[in-house]
Coordinates of C-alpha atoms in Angstrom, one line a residue:
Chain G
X1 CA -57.1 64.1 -228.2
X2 CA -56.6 61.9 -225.4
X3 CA -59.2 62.7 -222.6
X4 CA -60.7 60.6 -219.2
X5 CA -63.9 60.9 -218.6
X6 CA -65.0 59.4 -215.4
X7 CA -68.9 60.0 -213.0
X8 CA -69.5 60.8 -209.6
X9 CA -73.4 61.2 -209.0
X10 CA -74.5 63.4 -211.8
X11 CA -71.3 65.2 -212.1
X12 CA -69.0 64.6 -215.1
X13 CA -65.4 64.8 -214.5
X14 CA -63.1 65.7 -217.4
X15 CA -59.5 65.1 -217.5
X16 CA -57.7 66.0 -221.0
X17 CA -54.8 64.0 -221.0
X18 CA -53.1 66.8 -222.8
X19 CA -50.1 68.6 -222.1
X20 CA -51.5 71.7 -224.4
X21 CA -55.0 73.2 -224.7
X22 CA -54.9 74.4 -227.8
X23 CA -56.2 74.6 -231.6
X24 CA -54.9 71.3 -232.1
X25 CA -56.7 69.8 -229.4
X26 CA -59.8 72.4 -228.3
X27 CA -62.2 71.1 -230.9
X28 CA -62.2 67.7 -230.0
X29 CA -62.2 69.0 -226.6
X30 CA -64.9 71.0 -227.0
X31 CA -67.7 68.4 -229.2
X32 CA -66.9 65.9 -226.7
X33 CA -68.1 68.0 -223.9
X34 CA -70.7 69.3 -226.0
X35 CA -71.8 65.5 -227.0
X36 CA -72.3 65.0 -223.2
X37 CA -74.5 68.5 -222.7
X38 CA -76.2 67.3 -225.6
X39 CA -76.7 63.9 -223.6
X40 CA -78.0 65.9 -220.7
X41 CA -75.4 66.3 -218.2
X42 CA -75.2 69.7 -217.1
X43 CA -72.6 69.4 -214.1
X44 CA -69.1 69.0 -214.9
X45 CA -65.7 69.3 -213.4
X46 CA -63.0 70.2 -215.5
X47 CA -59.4 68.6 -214.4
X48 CA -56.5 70.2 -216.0
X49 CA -54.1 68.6 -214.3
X50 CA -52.3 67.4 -217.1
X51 CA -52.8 70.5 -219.0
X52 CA -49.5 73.2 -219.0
X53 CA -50.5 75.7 -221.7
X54 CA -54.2 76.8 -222.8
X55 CA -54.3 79.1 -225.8
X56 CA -57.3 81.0 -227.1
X57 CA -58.9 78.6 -228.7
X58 CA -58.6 76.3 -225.3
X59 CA -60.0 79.5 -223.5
X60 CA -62.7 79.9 -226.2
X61 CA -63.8 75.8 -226.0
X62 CA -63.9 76.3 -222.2
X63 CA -66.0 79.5 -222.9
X64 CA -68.5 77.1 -225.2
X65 CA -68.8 74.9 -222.5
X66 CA -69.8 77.1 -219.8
X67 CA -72.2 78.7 -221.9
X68 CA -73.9 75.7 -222.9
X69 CA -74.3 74.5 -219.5
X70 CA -76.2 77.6 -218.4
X71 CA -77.0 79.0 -215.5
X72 CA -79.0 75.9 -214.4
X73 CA -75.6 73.8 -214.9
X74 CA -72.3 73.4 -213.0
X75 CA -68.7 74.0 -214.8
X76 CA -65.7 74.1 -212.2
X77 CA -62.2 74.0 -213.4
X78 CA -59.3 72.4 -210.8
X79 CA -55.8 71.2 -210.9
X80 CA -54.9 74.0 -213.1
X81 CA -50.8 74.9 -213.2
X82 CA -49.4 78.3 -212.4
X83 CA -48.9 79.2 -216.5
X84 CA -53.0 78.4 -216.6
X85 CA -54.0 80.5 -213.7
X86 CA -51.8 83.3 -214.6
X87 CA -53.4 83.0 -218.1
X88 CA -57.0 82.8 -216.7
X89 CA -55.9 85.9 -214.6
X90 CA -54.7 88.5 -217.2
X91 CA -58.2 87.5 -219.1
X92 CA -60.2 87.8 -215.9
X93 CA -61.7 84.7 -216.8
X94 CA -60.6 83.7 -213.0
X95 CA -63.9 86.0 -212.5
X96 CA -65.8 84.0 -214.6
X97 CA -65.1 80.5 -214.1
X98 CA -65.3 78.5 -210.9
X99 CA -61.4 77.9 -210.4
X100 CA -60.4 76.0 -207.2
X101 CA -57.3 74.0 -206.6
X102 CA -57.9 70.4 -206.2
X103 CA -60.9 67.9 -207.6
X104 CA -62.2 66.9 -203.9
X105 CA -62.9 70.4 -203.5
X106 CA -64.3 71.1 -207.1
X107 CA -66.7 67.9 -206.3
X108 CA -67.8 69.7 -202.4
X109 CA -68.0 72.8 -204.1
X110 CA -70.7 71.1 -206.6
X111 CA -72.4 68.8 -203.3
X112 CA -72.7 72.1 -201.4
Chain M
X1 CA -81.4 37.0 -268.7
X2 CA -78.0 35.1 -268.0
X3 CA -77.8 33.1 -265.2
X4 CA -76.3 34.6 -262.0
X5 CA -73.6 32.2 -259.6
X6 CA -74.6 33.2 -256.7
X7 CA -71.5 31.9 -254.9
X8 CA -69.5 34.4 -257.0
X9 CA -71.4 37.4 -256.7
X10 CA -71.0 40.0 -259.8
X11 CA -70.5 43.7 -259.1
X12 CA -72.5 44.9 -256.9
X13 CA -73.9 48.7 -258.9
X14 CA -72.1 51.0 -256.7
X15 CA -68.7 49.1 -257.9
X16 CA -69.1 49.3 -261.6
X17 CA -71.7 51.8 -263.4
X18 CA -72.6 49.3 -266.0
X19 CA -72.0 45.3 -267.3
X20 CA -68.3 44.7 -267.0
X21 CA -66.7 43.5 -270.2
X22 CA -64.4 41.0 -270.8
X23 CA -62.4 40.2 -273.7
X24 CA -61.2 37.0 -274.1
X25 CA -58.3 36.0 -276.4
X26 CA -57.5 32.5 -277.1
X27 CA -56.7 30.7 -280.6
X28 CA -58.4 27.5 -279.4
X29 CA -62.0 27.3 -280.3
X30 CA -62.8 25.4 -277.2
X31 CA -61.4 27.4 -275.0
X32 CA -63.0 30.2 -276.2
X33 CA -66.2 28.5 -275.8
X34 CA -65.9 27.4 -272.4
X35 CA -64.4 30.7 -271.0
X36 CA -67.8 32.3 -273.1
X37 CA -70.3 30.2 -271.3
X38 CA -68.3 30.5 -267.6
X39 CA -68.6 34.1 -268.2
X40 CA -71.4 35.2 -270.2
X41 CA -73.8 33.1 -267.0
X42 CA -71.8 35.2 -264.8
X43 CA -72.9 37.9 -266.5
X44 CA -70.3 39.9 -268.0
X45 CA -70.8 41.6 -271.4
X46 CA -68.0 39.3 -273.6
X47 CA -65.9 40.0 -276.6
X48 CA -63.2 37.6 -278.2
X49 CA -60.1 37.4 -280.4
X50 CA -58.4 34.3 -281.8
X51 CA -55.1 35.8 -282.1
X52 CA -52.9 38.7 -280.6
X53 CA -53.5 41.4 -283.6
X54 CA -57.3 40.8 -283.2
X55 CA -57.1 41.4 -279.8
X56 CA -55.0 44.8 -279.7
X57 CA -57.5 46.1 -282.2
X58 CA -60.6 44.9 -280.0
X59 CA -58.6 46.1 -277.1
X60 CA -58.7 49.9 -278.4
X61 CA -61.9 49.8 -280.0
X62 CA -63.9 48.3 -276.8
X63 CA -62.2 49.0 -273.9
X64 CA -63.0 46.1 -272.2
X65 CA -62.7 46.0 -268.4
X66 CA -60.3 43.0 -268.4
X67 CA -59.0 41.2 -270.9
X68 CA -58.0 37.1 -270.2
X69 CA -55.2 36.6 -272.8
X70 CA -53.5 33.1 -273.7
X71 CA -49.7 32.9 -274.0
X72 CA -49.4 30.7 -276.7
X73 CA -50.8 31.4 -279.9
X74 CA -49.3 31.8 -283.5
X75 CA -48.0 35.1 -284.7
X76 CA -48.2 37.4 -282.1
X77 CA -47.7 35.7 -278.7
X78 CA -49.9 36.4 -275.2
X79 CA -46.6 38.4 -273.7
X80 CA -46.1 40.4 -276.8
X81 CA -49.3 41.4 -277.0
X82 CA -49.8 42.5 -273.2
X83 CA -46.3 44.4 -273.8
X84 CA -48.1 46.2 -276.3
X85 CA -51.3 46.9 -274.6
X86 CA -49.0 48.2 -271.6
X87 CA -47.4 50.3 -274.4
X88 CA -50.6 52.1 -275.3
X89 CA -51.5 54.9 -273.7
X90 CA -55.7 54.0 -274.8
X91 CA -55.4 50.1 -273.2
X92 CA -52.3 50.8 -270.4
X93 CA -55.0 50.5 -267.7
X94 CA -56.8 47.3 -268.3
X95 CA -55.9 44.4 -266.2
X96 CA -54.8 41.6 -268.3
X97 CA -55.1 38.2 -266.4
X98 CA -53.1 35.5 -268.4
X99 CA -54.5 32.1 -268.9
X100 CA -51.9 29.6 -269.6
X101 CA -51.1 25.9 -269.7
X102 CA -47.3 27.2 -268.7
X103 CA -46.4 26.2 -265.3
X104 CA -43.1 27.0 -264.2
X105 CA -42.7 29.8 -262.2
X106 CA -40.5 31.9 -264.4
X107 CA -43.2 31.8 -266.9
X108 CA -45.3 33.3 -264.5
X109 CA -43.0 36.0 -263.9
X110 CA -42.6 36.5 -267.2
X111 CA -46.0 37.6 -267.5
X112 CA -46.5 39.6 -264.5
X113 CA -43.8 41.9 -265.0
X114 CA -45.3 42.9 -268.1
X115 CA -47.9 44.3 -266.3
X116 CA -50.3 41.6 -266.2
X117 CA -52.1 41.8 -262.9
X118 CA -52.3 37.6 -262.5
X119 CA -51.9 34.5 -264.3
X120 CA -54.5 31.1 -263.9
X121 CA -53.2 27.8 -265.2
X122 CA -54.6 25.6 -267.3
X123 CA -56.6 23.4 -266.9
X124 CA -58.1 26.1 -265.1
X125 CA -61.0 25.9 -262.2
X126 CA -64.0 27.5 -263.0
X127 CA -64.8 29.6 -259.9
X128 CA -61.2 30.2 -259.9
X129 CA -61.3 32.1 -262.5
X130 CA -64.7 34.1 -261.8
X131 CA -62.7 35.0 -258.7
X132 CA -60.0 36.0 -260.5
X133 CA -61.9 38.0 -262.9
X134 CA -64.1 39.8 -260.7
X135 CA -61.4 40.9 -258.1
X136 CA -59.5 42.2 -260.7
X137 CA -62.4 44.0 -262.3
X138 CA -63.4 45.7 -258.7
X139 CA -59.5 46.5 -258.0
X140 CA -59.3 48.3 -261.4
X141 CA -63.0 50.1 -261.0
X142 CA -62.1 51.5 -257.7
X143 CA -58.6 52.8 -258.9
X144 CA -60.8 54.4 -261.5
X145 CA -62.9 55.9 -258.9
X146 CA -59.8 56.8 -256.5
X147 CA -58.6 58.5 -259.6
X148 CA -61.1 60.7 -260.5
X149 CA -61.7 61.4 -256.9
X150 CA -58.2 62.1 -256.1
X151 CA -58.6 64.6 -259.7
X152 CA -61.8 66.7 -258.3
X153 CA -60.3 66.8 -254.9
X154 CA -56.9 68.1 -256.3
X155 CA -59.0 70.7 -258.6
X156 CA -61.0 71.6 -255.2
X157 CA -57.9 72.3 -253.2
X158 CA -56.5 74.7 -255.7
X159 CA -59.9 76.9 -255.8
X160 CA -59.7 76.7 -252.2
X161 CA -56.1 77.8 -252.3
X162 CA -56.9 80.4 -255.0
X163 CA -60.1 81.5 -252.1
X164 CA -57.4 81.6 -249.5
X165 CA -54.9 83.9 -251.3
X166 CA -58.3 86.5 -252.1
X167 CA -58.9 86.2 -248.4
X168 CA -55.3 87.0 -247.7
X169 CA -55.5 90.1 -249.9
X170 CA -58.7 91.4 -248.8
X171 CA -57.5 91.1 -244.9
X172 CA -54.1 92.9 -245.8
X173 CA -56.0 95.8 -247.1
X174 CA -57.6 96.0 -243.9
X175 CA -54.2 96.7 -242.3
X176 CA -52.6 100.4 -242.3
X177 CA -50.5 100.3 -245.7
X178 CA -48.2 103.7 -244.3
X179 CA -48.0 105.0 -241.1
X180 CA -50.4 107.9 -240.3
X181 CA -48.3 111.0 -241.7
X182 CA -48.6 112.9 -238.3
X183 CA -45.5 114.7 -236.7
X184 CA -46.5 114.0 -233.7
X185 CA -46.0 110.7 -233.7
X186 CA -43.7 108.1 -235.7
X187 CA -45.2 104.5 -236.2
X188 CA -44.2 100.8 -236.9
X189 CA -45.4 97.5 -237.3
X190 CA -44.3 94.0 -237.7
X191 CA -47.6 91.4 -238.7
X192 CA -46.9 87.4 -239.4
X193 CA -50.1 85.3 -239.5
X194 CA -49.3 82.3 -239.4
X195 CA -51.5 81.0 -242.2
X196 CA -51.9 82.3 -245.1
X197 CA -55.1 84.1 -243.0
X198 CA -54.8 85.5 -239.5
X199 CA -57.2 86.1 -236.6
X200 CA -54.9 89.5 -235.8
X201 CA -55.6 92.7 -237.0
X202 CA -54.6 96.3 -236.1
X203 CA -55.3 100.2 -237.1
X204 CA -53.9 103.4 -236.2
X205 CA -56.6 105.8 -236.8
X206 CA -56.7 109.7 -236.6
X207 CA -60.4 110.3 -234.8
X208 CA -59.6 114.1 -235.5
X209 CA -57.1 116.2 -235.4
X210 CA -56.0 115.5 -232.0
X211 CA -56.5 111.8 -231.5
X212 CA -55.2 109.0 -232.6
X213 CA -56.7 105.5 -231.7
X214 CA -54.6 102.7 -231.3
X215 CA -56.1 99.1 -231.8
X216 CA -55.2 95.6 -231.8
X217 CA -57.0 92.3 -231.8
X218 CA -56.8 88.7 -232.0
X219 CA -59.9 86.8 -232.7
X220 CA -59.4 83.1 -230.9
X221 CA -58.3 80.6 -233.6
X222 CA -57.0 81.0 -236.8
X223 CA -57.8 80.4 -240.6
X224 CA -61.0 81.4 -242.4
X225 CA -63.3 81.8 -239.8
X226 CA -61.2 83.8 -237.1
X227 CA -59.8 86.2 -240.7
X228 CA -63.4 86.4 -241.4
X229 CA -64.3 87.9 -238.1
X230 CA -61.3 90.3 -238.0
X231 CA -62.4 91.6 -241.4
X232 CA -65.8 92.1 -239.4
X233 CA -64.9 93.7 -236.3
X234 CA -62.1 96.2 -238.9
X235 CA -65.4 97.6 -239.7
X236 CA -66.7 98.2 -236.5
X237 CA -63.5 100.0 -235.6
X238 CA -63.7 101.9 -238.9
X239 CA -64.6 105.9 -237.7
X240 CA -67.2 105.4 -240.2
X241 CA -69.1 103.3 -238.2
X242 CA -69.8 105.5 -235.8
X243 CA -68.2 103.1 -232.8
X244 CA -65.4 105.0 -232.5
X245 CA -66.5 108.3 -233.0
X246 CA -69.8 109.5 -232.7
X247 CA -71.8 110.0 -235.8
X248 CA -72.0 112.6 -238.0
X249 CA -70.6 116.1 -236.9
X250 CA -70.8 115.9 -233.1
X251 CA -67.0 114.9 -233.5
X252 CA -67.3 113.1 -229.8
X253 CA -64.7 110.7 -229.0
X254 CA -65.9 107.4 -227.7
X255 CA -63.8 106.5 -224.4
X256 CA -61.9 103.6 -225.0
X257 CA -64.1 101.9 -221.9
X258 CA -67.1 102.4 -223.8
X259 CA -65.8 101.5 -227.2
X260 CA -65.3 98.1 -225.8
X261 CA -68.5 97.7 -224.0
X262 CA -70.2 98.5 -227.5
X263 CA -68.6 95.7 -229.0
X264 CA -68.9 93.3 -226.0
X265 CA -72.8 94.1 -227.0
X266 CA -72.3 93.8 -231.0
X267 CA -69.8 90.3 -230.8
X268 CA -71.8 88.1 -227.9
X269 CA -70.1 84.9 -227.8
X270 CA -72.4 82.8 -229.3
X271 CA -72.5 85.1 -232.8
X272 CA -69.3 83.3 -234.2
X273 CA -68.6 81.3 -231.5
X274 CA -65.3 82.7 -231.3
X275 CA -64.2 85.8 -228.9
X276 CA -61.7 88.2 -229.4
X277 CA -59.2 89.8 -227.3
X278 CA -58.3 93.5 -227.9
X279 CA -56.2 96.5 -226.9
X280 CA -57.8 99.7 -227.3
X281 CA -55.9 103.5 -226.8
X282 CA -56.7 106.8 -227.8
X283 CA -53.9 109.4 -227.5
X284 CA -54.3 112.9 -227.7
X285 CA -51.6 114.2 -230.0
X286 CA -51.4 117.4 -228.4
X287 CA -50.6 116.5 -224.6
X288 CA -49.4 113.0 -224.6
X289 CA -52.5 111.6 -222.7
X290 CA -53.5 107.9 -223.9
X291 CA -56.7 106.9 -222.3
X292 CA -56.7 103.4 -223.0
X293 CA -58.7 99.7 -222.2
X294 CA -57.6 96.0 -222.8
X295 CA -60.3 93.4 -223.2
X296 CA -58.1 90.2 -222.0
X297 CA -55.5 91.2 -224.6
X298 CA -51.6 91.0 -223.6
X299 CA -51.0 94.6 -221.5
X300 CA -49.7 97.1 -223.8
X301 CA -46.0 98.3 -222.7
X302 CA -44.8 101.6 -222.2
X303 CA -41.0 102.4 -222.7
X304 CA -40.0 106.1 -221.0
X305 CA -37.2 107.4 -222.6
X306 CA -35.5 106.6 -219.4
X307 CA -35.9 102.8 -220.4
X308 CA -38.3 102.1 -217.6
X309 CA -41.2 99.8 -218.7
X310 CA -44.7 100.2 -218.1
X311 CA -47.4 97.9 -219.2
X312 CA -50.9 99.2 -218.8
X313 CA -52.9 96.7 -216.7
X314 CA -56.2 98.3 -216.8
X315 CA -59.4 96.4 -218.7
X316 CA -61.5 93.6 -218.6
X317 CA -62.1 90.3 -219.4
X318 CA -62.4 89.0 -224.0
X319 CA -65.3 90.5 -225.7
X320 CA -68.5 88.3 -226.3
X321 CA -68.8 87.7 -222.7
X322 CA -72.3 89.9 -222.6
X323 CA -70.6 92.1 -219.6
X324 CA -69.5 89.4 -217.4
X325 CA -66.8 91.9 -216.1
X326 CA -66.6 95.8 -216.2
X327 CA -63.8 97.2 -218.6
X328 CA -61.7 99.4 -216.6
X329 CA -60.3 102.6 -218.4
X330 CA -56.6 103.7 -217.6
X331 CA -54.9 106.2 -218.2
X332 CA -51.1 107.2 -218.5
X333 CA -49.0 110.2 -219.9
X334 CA -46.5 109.8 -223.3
X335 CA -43.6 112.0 -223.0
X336 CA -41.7 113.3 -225.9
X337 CA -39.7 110.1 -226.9
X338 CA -41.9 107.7 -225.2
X339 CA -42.9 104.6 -226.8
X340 CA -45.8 102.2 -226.9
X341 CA -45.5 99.2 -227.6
X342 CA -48.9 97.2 -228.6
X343 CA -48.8 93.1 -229.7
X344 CA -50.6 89.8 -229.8
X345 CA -50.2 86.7 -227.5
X346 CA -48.5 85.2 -230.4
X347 CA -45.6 87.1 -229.4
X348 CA -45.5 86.4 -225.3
X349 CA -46.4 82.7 -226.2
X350 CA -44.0 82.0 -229.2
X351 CA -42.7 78.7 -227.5
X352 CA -39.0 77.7 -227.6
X353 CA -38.3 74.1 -229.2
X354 CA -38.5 72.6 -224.9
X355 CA -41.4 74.1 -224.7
X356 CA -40.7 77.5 -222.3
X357 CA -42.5 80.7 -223.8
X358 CA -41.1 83.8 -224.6
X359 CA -43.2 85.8 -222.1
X360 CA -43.4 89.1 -220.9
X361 CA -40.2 89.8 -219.3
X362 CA -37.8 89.1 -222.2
X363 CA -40.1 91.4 -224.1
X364 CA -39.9 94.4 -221.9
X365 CA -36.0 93.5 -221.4
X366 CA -35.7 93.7 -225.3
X367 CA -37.9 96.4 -225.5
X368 CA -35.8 98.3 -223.3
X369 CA -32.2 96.6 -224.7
X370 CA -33.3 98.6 -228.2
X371 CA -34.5 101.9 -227.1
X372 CA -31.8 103.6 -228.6
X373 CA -32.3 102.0 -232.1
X374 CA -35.1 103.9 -234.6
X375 CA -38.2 102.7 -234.0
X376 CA -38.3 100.4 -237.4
X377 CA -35.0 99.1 -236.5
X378 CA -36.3 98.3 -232.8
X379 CA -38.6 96.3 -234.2
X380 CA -36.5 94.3 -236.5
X381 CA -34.5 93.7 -233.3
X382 CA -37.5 92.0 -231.9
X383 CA -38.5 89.9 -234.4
X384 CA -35.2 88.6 -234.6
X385 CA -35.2 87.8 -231.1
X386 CA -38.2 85.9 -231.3
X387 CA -37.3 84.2 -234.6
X388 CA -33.8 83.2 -232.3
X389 CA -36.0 82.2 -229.9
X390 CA -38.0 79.8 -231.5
X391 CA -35.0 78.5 -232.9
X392 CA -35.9 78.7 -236.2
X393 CA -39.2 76.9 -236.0
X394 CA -42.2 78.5 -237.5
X395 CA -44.7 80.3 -234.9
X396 CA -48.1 78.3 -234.3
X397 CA -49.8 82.1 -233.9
X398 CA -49.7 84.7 -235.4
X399 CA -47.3 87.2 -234.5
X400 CA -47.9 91.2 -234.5
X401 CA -46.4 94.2 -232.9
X402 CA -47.3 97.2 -233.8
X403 CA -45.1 100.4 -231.8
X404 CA -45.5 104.1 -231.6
X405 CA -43.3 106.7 -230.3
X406 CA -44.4 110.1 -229.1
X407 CA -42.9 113.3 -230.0
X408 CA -45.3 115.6 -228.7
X409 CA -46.1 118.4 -230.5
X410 CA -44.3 121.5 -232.4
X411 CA -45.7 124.8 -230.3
X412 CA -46.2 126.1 -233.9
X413 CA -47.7 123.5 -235.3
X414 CA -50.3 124.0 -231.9
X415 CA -50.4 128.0 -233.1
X416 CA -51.5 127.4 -236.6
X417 CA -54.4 124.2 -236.0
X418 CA -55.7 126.9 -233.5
X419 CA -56.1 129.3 -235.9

């Protein structure tokens, strides 16, 4: 899967360059993410930007993530479209993850 | 020991298991003996012939690795006798390399199409021909090996295939076979995994004689591991289980609510590393009451007889999640002719070929469009839709639906379970 991965201070941004989420694409998503927790990094932005459907196996690969993190770590997911919020909704993971709309404010949201 | 060119390496041992043999066929006695030194310093275990019978017969009887073959000799000529080692089933597959003072072109073509694999001229160069030899011997040795690979791979596949149609079976005999035989209700279902295996599963379930759950789940994923977890959490749904139904004679019902928080706490996330979504109802047959709870699963839908839709919002967030968000319990009323109508994201999300998804409002609009149809029928008339839909391509989920319609209950029938 095609995927930017870029640095600001110790947080990791990640932009799939993906138009889908999905089984085809999750588990690359997800060991690459997990490569970098592995690595050490525990703060991470997730840009879906590019990103217009997430499936359940997107939704679970996001799950991994935030639960390898920890509570000592950071996950914050921004630039999602409507199709992803409204999916995030009806599973209430909107009450689990830290959604906001735009990167700047996923990066304050982490300097705060 | 014979002496090694270490410009020309030999095989290396991982190439060929043993000393590669050559057989060399030549009517001239000098030739012979030059191409016997060149090769037995290389190395290579050696056999010769002096004339084209000879070397068919050493051909089967040694299966050499290569075999360097003149054209002209008396009797049976270097291209007759590679067109009959082609012939052979036993020598087909050894790489003949002609060795030839004929220079022209067609000549050389001559050869090659009868399946020799390349042709050196005489006078020939030595390391030319070690080259020659040894290339043609690791080219041969590792179609061997791509061979036999390609062979265990092919017989691995078809146990696998053979494992997969077991695990097919055993997962459809975890879904209803028949519809409850209940007169208060009538039942349908329509299931399509999408591989052989599926990551949805469903049960209707009389708790007693007055309830009937209602499940449905989708494990995330698909294939082996999400069929494998469905088959798991069939169990814990099973009344024997004591999830769904308290143990052993106390005959209490478990609120939907708390069936799911009992399998938030028996599936945690990290167990499989998969979650599942579920929709979880119990009706009571008698009154029409369906106390029901969605863990992140598509909202059931409702169609009154009127051909209103309601979907039933109440619930939480996918089990494994260790709590993370109370499950909310709803509640709602089925009046005589009433229908429920339960189903997997693979039906909201079955994508049309630009990309648009089927969603939630042409559902309920079919829904409603075929209330007047039986119940079966309705949901042929959906399935059709979708298949329309998705314009023929196959669906990248799998696809359930599984639909109930309420007919309350007889007052007789109420008269004679009360006595």
């Amino acid at each position: 899967m095609r995927m930017d991965l870029a640095r600001d201070g110790d947080v990791v941004i990640v932009t799939p360059r993906e138009d889908r989420l999905d089984a085809c694409t999750a588990a690359e998503f997800k060991r690459r993410l997990i490569d970098r927790i592995d690595a050490g990094e525990r703060r991470f932005v997730v840009d879906l930007s590019d990103v217009s459907f997430v499936d359940s196996s997107g939704l679970a690969a996001l799950v991994t993530i935030m639960k390898r993190v920890g509570l000592e770590g950071d996950l914050v997911l921004c630039g999602a479209a409507d199709a992803v919020l409204r999916m995030l909704a009806t599973s209430r993971m909107d009450r689990i993850f830290a959604i906001v709309p735009a990167r700047h404010e996923a990066l304050t949201s982490l300097r705060d | 020991m014979p002496r090694h060119d270490p410009l020309i390496p030999l095989l290396t041992a991982d190439d060929v298991p043993r000393t590669p043999h050559v057989l060399i066929v030549d009517d001239n006695d000098v030739n012979r003996a030059v191409l016997r030194t060149m090769l037995g310093d290389a190395g290579y275990e050696l056999t010769e012939a002096a004339n084209g019978t000879d070397a068919l017969q050493a051909a089967r009887e040694r299966q050499p690795d290569l075999i360097l073959l003149d054209v002209m000799m008396p009797g049976l000529d270097g291209y007759a006798t590679c067109a009959e080692l082609k012939r052979d089933p036993e020598t087909r597959d050894v790489p003949v390399i002609f060795l030839s003072a004929l220079a022209q072109t067609a000549d050389r073509v001559r050869g090659l199409e009868l399946g020799a694999l390349d042709w050196v001229t005489k006078p020939f160069d030595r390391s030319e021909v070690l080259v020659r030899v040894r290339n043609q011997i690791r080219i041969a040795t590792l179609t061997q090996q791509l061979c036999s690979t390609n062979r265990e791979l092919v017989a691995q596949a078809d146990v696998l295939r053979e494992d997969l149609a077991a695990a097919a079976d055993i997962q459809r005999s975890l879904i209803p076979r028949s519809p409850p035989a209940l007169p208060e209700i009538e039942a349908a279902w329509r299931f399509f995994p999408c591989d052989s295996v599926g990551g949805d599963i469903f049960h209707l379930t009389p708790l007693d004689e007055d309830h009937l759950a209602l499940s449905i789940v989708d494990v995330s994923g698909h294939g082996v591991p999400a069929a494998m977890v469905t088959v798991s959490v069939a169990q814990s749904l099973s009344p024997h289980a004591g999830l769904v139904v308290r143990p052993a004679g106390s005959g209490d019902i478990t609120p939907p609510r708390r069936v799911l928080e009992l399998l938030d706490r028996e599936y945690p996330f990290e167990r499989f590393e998969k979650f599942f979504t579920i929709g979880y109802a119990v009706l009571d047959l008698a009154t029409g009451v369906l106390r029901y709870s969605g863990a992140a699963h598509p909202y059931p839908a409702v169609l009154r007889r009127n051909g209103t839709v309601e979907l039933l919002e109440e619930g939480g967030t996918i089990i494994g999640l260790d709590g993370a968000v109370p499950f909310v319990e709803g509640k709602t009323t089925l009046e005589r002719g009433d229908r429920l109508f339960l189903y997997t994201d693979g039906v909201i999300e079955l994508q049309r070929p630009g990309g648009e998804a089927f969603g939630e409002d042409r559902l309920t609009a079919c829904l409603a469009q075929v209330r007047h149809e039986a119940l079966g029928a309705a949901c042929d008339v959906v399935v059709e839709t979708l298949r329309d839909f998705a314009g023929g391509r196959p669906a990248s989920d799998d696809v359930t639906l599984l639909a109930l319609e309420y007919r309350g209950r007889e007052p007789s029938a109420t008269h004679e379970r009360s006595e």
